[in-house]
Structure formats: structure tokens, C-alpha cells
Short mmCIF file of C-alpha atoms and ligand atoms in Angstrom, two decimals:
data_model
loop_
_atom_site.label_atom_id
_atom_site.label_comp_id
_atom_site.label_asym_id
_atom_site.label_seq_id
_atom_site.Cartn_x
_atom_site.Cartn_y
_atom_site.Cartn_z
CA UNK A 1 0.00 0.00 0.00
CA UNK A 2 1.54 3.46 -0.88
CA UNK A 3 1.27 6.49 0.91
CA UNK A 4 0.06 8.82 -0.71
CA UNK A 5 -3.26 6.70 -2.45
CA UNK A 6 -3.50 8.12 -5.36
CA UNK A 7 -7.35 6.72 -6.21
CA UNK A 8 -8.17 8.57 -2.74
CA UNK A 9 -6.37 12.04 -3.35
CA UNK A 10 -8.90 12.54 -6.05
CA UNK A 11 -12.01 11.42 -4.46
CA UNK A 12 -10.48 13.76 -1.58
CA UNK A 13 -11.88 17.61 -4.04
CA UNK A 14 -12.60 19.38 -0.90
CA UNK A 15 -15.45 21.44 -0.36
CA UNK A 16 -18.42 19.56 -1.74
CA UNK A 17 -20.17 17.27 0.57
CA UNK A 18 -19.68 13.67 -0.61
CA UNK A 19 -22.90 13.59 -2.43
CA UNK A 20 -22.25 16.40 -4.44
CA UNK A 21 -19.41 14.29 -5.34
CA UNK A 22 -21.02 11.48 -6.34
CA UNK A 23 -19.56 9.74 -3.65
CA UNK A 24 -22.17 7.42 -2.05
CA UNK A 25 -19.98 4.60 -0.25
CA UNK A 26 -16.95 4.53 2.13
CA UNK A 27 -13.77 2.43 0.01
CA UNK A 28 -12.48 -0.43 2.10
CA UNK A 29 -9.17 0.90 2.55
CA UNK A 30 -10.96 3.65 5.19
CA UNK A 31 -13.45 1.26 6.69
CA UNK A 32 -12.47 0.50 10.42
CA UNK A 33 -13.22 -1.94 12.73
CA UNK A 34 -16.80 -1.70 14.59
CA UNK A 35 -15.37 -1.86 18.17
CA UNK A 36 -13.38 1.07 16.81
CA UNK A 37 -15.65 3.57 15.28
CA UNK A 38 -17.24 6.91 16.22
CA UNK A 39 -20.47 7.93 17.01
CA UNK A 40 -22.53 9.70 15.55
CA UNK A 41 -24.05 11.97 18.23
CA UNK A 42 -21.20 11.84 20.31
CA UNK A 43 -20.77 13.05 24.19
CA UNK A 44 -20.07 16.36 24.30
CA UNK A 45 -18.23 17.03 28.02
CA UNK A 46 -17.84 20.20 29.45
CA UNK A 47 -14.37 20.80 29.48
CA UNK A 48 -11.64 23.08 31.37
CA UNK A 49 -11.68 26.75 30.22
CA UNK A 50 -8.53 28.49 30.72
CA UNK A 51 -8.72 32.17 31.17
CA UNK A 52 -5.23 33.05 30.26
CA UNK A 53 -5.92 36.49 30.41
CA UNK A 54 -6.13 36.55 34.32
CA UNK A 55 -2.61 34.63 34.49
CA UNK A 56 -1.07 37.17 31.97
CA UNK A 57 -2.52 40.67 34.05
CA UNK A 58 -4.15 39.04 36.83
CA UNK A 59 -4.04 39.89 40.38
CA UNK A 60 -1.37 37.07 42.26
CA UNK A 61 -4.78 35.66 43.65
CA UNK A 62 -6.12 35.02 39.91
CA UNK A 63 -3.00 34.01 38.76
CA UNK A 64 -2.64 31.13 41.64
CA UNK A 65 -6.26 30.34 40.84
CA UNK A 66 -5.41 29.94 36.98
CA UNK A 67 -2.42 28.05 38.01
CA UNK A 68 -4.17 25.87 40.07
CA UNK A 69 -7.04 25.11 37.54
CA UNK A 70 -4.64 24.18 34.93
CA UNK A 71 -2.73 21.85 37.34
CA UNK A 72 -6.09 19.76 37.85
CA UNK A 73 -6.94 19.81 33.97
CA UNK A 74 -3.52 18.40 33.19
CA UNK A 75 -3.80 15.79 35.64
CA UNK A 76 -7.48 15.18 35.37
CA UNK A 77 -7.79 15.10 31.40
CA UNK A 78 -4.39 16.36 30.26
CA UNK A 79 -6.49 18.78 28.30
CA UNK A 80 -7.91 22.73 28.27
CA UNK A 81 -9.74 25.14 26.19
CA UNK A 82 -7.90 28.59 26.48
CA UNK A 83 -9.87 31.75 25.76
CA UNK A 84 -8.08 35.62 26.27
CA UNK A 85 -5.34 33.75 24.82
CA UNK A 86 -4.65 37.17 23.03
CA UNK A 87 -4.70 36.23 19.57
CA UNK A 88 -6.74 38.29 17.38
CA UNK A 89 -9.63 37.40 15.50
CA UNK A 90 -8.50 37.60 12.42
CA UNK A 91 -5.27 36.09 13.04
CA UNK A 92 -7.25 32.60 13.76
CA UNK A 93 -9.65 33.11 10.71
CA UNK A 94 -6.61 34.20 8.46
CA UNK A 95 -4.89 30.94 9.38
CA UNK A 96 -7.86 29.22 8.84
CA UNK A 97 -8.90 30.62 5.44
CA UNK A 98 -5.34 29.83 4.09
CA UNK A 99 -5.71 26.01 5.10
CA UNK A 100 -9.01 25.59 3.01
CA UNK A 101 -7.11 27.64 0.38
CA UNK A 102 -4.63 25.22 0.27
CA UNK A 103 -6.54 22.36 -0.03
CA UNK A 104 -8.70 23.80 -2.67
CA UNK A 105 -5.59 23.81 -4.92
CA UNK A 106 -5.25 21.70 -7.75
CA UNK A 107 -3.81 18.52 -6.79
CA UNK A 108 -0.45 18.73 -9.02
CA UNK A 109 -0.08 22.25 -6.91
CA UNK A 110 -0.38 20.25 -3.67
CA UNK A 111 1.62 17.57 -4.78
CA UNK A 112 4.62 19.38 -5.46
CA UNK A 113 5.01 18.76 -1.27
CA UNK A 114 3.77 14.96 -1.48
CA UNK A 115 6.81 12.74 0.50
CA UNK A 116 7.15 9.98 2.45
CA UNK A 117 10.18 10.52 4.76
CA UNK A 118 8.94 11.58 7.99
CA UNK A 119 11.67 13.50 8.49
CA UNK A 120 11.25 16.08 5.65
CA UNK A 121 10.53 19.95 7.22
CA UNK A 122 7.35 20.31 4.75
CA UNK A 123 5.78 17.70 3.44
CA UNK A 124 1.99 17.23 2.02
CA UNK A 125 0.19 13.66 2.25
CA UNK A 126 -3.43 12.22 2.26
CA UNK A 127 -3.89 9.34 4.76
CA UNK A 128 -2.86 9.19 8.42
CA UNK A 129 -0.04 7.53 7.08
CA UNK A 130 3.31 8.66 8.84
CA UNK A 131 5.41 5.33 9.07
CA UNK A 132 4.34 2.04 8.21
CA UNK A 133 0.43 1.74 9.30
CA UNK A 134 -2.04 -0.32 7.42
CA UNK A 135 -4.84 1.70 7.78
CA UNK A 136 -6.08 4.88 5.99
CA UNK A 137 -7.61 8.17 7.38
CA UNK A 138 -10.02 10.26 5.66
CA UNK A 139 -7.61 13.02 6.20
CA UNK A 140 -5.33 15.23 3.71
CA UNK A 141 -2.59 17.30 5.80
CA UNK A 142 0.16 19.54 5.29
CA UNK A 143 3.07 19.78 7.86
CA UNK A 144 5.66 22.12 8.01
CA UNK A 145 8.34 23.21 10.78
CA UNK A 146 7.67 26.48 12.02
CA UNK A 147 10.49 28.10 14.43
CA UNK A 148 12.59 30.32 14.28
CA UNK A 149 10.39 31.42 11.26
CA UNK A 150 12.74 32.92 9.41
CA UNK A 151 14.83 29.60 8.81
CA UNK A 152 11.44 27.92 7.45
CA UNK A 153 9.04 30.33 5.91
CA UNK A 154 10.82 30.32 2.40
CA UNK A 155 10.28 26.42 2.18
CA UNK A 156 6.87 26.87 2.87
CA UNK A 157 4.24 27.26 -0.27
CA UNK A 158 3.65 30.51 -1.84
CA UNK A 159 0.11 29.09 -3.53
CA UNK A 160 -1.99 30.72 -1.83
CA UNK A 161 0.14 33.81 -2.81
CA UNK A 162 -0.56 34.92 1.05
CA UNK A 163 -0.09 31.53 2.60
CA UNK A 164 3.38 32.36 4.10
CA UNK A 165 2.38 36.05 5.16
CA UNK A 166 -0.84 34.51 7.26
CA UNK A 167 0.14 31.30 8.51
CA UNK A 168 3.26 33.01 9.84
CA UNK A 169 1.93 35.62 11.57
CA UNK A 170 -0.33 32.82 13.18
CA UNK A 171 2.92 30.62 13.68
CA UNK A 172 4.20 33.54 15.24
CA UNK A 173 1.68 34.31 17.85
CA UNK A 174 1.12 30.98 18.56
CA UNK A 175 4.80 29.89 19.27
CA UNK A 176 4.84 33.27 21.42
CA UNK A 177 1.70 32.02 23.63
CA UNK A 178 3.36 28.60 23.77
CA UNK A 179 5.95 29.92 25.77
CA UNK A 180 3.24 31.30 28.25
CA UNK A 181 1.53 28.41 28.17
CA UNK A 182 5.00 26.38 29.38
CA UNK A 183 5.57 28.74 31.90
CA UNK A 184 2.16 28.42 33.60
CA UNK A 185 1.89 24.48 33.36
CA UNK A 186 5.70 23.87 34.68
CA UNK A 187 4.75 26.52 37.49
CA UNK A 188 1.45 24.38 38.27
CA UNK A 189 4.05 21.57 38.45
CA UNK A 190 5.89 23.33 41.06
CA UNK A 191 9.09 23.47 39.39
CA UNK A 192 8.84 27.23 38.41
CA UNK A 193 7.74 29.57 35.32
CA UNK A 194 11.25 29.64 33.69
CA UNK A 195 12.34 25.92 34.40
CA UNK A 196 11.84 25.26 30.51
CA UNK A 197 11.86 28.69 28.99
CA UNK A 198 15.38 28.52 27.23
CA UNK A 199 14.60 24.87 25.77
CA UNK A 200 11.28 26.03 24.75
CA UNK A 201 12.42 29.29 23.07
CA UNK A 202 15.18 27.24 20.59
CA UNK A 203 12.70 24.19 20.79
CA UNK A 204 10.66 23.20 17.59
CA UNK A 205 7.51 24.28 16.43
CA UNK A 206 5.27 21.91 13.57
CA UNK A 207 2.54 22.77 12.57
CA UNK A 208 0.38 20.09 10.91
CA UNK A 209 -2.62 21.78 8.62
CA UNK A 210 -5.37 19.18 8.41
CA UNK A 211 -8.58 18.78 6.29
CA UNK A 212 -10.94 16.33 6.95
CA UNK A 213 -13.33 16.40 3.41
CA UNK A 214 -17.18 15.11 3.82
CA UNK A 215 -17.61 11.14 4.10
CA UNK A 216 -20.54 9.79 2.95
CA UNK A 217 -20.24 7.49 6.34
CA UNK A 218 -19.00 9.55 8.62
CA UNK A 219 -19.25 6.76 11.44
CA UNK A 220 -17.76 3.56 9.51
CA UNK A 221 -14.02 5.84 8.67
CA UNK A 222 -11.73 8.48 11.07
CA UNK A 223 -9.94 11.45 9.95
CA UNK A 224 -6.79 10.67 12.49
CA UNK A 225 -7.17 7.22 14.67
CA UNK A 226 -6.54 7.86 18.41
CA UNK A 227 -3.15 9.11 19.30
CA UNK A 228 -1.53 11.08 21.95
CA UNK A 229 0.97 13.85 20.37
CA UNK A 230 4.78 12.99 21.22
CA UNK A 231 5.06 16.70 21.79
CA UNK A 232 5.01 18.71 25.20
CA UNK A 233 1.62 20.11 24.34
CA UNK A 234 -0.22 20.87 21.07
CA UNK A 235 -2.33 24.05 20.39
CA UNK A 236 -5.06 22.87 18.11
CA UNK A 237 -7.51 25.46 16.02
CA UNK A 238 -10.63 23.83 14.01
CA UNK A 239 -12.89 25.34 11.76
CA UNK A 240 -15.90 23.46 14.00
CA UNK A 241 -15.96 20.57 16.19
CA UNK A 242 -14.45 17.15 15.63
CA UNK A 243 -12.07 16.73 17.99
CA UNK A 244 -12.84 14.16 20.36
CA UNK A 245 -10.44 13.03 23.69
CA UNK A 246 -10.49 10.29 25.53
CA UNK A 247 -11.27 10.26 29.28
CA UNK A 248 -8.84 8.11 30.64
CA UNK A 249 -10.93 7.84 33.84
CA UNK A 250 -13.90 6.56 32.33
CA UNK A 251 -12.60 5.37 28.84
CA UNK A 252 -15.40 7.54 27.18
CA UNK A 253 -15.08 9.63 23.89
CA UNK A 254 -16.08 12.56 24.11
CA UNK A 255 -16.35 15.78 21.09
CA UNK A 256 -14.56 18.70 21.78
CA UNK A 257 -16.89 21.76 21.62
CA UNK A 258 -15.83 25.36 20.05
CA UNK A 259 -16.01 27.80 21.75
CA UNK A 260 -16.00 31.56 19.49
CA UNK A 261 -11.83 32.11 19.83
CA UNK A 262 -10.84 29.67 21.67
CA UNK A 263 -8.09 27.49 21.55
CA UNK A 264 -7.37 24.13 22.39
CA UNK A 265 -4.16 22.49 24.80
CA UNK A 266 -3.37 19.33 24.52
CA UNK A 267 -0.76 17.77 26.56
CA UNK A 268 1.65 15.81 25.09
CA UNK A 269 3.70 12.51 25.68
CA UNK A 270 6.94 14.84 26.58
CA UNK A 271 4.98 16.56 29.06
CA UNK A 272 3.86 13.11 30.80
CA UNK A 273 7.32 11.94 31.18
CA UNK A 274 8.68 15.57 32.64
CA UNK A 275 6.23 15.13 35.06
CA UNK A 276 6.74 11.64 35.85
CA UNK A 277 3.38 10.56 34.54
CA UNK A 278 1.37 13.25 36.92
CA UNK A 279 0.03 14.97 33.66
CA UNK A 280 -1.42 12.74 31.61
CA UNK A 281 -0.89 12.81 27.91
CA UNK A 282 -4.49 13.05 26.01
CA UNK A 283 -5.86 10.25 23.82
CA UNK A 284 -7.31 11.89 20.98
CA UNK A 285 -8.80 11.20 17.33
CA UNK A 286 -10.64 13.12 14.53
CA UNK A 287 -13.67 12.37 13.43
CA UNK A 288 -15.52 13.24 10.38
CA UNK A 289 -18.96 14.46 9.04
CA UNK A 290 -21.12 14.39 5.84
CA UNK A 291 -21.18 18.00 4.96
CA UNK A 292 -18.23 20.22 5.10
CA UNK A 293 -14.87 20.04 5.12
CA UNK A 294 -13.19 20.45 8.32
CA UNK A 295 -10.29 21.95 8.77
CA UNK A 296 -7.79 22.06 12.34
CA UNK A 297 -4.34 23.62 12.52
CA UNK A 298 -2.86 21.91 15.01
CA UNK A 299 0.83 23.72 16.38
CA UNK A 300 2.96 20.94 17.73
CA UNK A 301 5.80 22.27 20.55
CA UNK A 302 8.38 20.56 21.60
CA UNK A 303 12.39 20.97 22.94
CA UNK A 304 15.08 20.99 19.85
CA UNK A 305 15.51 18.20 17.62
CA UNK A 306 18.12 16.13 19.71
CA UNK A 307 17.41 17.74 23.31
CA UNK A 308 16.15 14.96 25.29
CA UNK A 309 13.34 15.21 27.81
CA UNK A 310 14.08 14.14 30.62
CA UNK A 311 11.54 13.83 33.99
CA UNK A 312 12.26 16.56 36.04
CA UNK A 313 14.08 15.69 39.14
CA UNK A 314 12.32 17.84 41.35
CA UNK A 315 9.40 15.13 40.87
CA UNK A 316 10.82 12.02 41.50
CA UNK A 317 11.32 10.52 45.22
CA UNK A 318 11.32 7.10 46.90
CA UNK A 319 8.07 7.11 46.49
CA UNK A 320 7.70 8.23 43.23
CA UNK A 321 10.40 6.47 41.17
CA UNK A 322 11.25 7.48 37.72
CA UNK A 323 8.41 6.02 35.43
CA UNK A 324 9.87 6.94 32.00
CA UNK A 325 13.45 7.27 30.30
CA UNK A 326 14.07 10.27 28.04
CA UNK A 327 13.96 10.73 24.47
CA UNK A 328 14.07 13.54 21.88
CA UNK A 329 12.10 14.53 19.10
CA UNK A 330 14.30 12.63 16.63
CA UNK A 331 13.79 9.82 19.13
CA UNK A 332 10.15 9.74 18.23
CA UNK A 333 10.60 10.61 14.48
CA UNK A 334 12.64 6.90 14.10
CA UNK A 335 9.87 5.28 16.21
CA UNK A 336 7.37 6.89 13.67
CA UNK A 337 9.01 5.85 10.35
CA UNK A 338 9.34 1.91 12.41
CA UNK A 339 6.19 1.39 13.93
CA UNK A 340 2.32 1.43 13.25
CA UNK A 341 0.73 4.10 15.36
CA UNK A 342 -3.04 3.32 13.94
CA UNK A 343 -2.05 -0.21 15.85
CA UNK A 344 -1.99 1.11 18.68
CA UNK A 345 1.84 0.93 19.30
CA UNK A 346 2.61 4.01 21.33
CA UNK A 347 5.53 6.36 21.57
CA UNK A 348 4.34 6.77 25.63
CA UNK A 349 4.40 3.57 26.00
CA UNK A 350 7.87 3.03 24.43
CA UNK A 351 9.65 5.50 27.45
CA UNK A 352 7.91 3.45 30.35
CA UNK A 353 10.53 1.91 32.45
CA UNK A 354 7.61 0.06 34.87
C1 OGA B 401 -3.06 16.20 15.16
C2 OGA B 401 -4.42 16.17 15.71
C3 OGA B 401 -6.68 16.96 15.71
C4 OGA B 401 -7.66 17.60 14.80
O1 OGA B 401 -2.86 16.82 14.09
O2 OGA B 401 -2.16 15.59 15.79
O3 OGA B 401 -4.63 15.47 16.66
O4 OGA B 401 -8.76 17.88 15.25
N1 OGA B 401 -5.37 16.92 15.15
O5 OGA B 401 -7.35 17.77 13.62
NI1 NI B 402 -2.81 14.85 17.66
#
């Protein structure tokens, strides 16, 4: 099976539903297993809402407040919504209107970006399809590395001619709230605002652009199969909802609602493992509709290519032994290109020393 399915890139025109597009069945390829499928009218579950704006100008009682919510949503859910995030409007909307742009391009435009090598800074593909899985995903995506900017932008695509203009001025904000964001959760962990901010600020930054088109069964195929993000944390933005996380306590699914502006956190595996498995790194999969095209942006942070997290020391004791060994982001780059994620094989489950 190749990667990039070429008899599904062209069933994959975006913006029609799939009976405009004549469409009518799900190919086999995408069909998943029952015990693994969505639902239709899914849970929807109130979830955390960050008000970052109180932990940015808040008095030190908000702050500790903020602090102390985010603390129980990373260990309850490893998961928040974030609203006075300070990103503008029509920052998120300009990012937004680019990825349906690009997707509405031609596909000998797109393809110009099609590879295989997980390791490639900017890349285009159709599928889930990073490493060696067996399944497909009703998904087309375009990743590219992010920060510093100005090392990546010109590798980026210039169709839409104002693709690299908007998406980097949303790249930009967003990798400047990431740092924020660090700050606040390794403060909630006790270890203090800065512990990370050096690492963070000549980490990495990839940002995958998703599209998820119509499905003319939305419940028998998934745009991305349940995964937890190697990363630190993820800052996802999406069009509507779709997103659904998994509550570890209860094993439920449930969809991710929007809220106008918001955006959401996700913690990742790297962010389990500095805490030594306190924060929990989020299950999470896409699912699909019949009618529009979805779109997310989802910003993935992590420390430099070849700087190894490591659980912080501050959080281990006699009673709490280390629980994971470290690893990189190149670490979980060769696990991708080796192992089948849509199998379930995890990169968490690959540090666990117990
Ligand atoms: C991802 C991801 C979720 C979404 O790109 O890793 O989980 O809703 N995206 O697109
Ligand atoms: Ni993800």
C-alpha cells in the first residue's frame, strides 16, 4: 500500500459534501473496525476553560487560581480550552482561510510537497499515514516546521500567494503564547515559570494543517485514529468541532466543543514523562462528518531536535520512582518511520521503564 493513495487524493476535491461528489460509499481501505468507530451523536463534556488572560494581568490571587485550575486539567484530562489567549480574530480566521485555500488547490499544486520521509521539514500527504500503518484516514494534511520562522518560511508554499504572510503571523503568535503556556503548566508543576523557557524558546515548532473532506459514512471511517501527540503540548484550532479526547478515567469519547476564539491544549507525551506521569498525555482522534470540510491547525511544541526530555528531578522521590526514560524529538521521528501508530503501538508507552 503506498502512501500517498493516489485513487483517494482525487475522491479527496474538498469542499463539496460527498454527495455532491457522487460519492455514495466509504472504500475499504478507510473502513475501520466496529469496536473502533465513532459515534454519531457523540458526548459532548464540558471541558476546562482556561482564562489566560487573568494569568497574563491578573491579580497574584487570579494568577494562583489559573495556576491551580490548569494543574487539575492536566492531571485530570491532560487537556484545556484557552480563551483571552490574546490572539486576534482575524489572526485565527486568516490561518484558517489559508488552510481551506490550500486544499482547494489543484492537486499537481499540492503535490509538489507529497513525500514519504517523515523527516522532511514540509511535506503534504493524504492518509494518516506517517510510518508504516495499514490503515487509511479520511484526512489530507500539510506539515511544516515552524520556528525560528525565518529559517522555514521560504520552504513553505507561496500558492496561496498569502499563505506564508498569514500562517506566519499565526505561527508567530502561537509559538509566542506557547511559551506562556509552558511557563504556567511547569509553574502548576511546582518546578517554576522559567524551568523550561530557554529549551522552549530554541525548541521546535510543527505545525500540521489538516482537512478532513465530507464522508458519505461519517461513522464507519476516522480522519486521524486515536493518538496522543509525542510533543510537550499541542495548540489545536478547528474550523468546528471534531475533535474528540479520551477520558482516561472513564474510557469515554467525548467531542470537543468550540467555543468563538478559543483554543485548544493538549498535553503531550513529553509533558507526561517531565512530570513523571502526573500529567497525563491526552488520547485523541478526529472524526468526520457528511457535509463540510473540516479543517484544524494543530501547532505541535516541543524541545530541539536532539534535546532529550528528561523527567524533572524535582518530581521524582522514593516514592515516586522514575516512570519513563528520556527521548528527543528525533527519538520519536525513528519510532514513527518503524512502527504502526493506527495499531496502537505508542511512543508513551515506548519511554515506560515500569
Ligand atoms: C493532530 C491532531 C486533531 C484535529 O494533528 O495531531 O490530533 O482535530 N489533530 O485535527
Ligand atoms: Ni494529535
Amino acid at each position: 500500500m503506498g502512501d500517498q493513495d493516489e485513487s483517494s487524493s482525487s475522491s479527496f476535491s474538498m469542499g463539496k459534501s460527498a454527495q455532491e461528489r457522487g460519492l455514495s460509499y466509504v472504500p475499504e481501505c478507510y473502513v475501520i473496525p466496529t469496536s473502533h468507530r465513532a459515534r454519531l451523536t457523540p458526548q459532548v463534556a464540558p471541558v476546562p476553560i482556561i482564562d489566560f488572560g487573568k494569568f497574563k494581568r491578573g491579580s497574584d490571587q487570579e494568577r494562583a487560581v489559573v495556576i491551580q485550575e490548569i494543574r487539575t486539567a492536566c492531571r485530570q484530562l491532560g487537556f484545556f480550552n484557552i480563551i483571552n489567549h490574546g490572539i486576534h480574530k482575524s489572526v485565527l480566521d486568516g490561518a484558517l482561510s489559508m488552510a481551506s485555500e490550500f486544499f482547494e488547490l489543484p492537486g499537481s499544486e499540492k503535490a509538489k510537497f507529497m513525500c514519504n520521509d517523515v523527516h522532511k521539514p514540509v511535506r503534504y500527504g493524504t492518509s494518516f499515514k506517517d510510518g508504516v500503518d495499514e490503515f487509511q484516514f479520511w484526512r489530507v494534511f500539510l506539515k511544516h516546521y515552524a520556528h525560528p520562522l525565518d529559517k522555514w518560511i521560504n520552504s513553505w508554499p507561496n500558492n496561496p500567494p498569502n499563505y506564508r504572510e498569514t500562517m506566519g503571523e499565526y505561527c508567530r503568535e502561537v509559538m509566542k503564547l506557547s511559551l506562556e503556556i509552558t511557563s504556567a503548566i511547569t509553574e502548576s508543576l511546582g518546578i517554576g515559570p522559567t524551568y523550561l523557557t530557554k529549551k522552549m524558546e530554541n525548541g521546535m515548532q510543527v505545525v500540521t494543517v489538516n482537512g478532513y473532506p465530507p464522508c458519505p459514512k461519517p461513522e464507519m471511517a476516522l480522519g486521524l485514529p486515536p493518538h496522543s501527540d509525542y510533543t510537550c503540548f499541542t495548540i489545536v484550532l478547528q474550523s468546528f468541532p471534531g475533535l474528540e479526547i479520551l477520558h482516561a478515567e472513564d474510557g469515554k469519547w467525548n467531542l470537543v466543543p468550540q467555543l468563538e476564539s478559543a483554543l485548544q491544549v493538549l498535553i503531550g507525551d513529553h509533558f507526561e514523562v517531565l512530570s513523571n506521569g502526573l500529567y497525563k498525555s491526552v488520547v485523541h482522534r478526529a472524526t468526520l462528518n457528511t457535509e463540510r470540510t473540516r479543517t484544524s491547525i494543530a501547532s505541535l511544541h516541543s524541545l530541539g531536535i536532539d534535546e532529550k526530555m528528561g523527567t524533572a528531578k524535582e518530581l521524582v522521590s522514593e516514592e515516586q520512582p522514575q516512570r519513563y526514560r528520556e527521548s528527543s524529538f528525533r527519538d520519536f521521528l525513528n519510532f514513527l518511520s518503524a512502527n504502526a501508530i493506527a495499531e496502537g503501538k505508542s511512543f508513551i508507552n515506548s519511554l515506560k521503564l515500569v
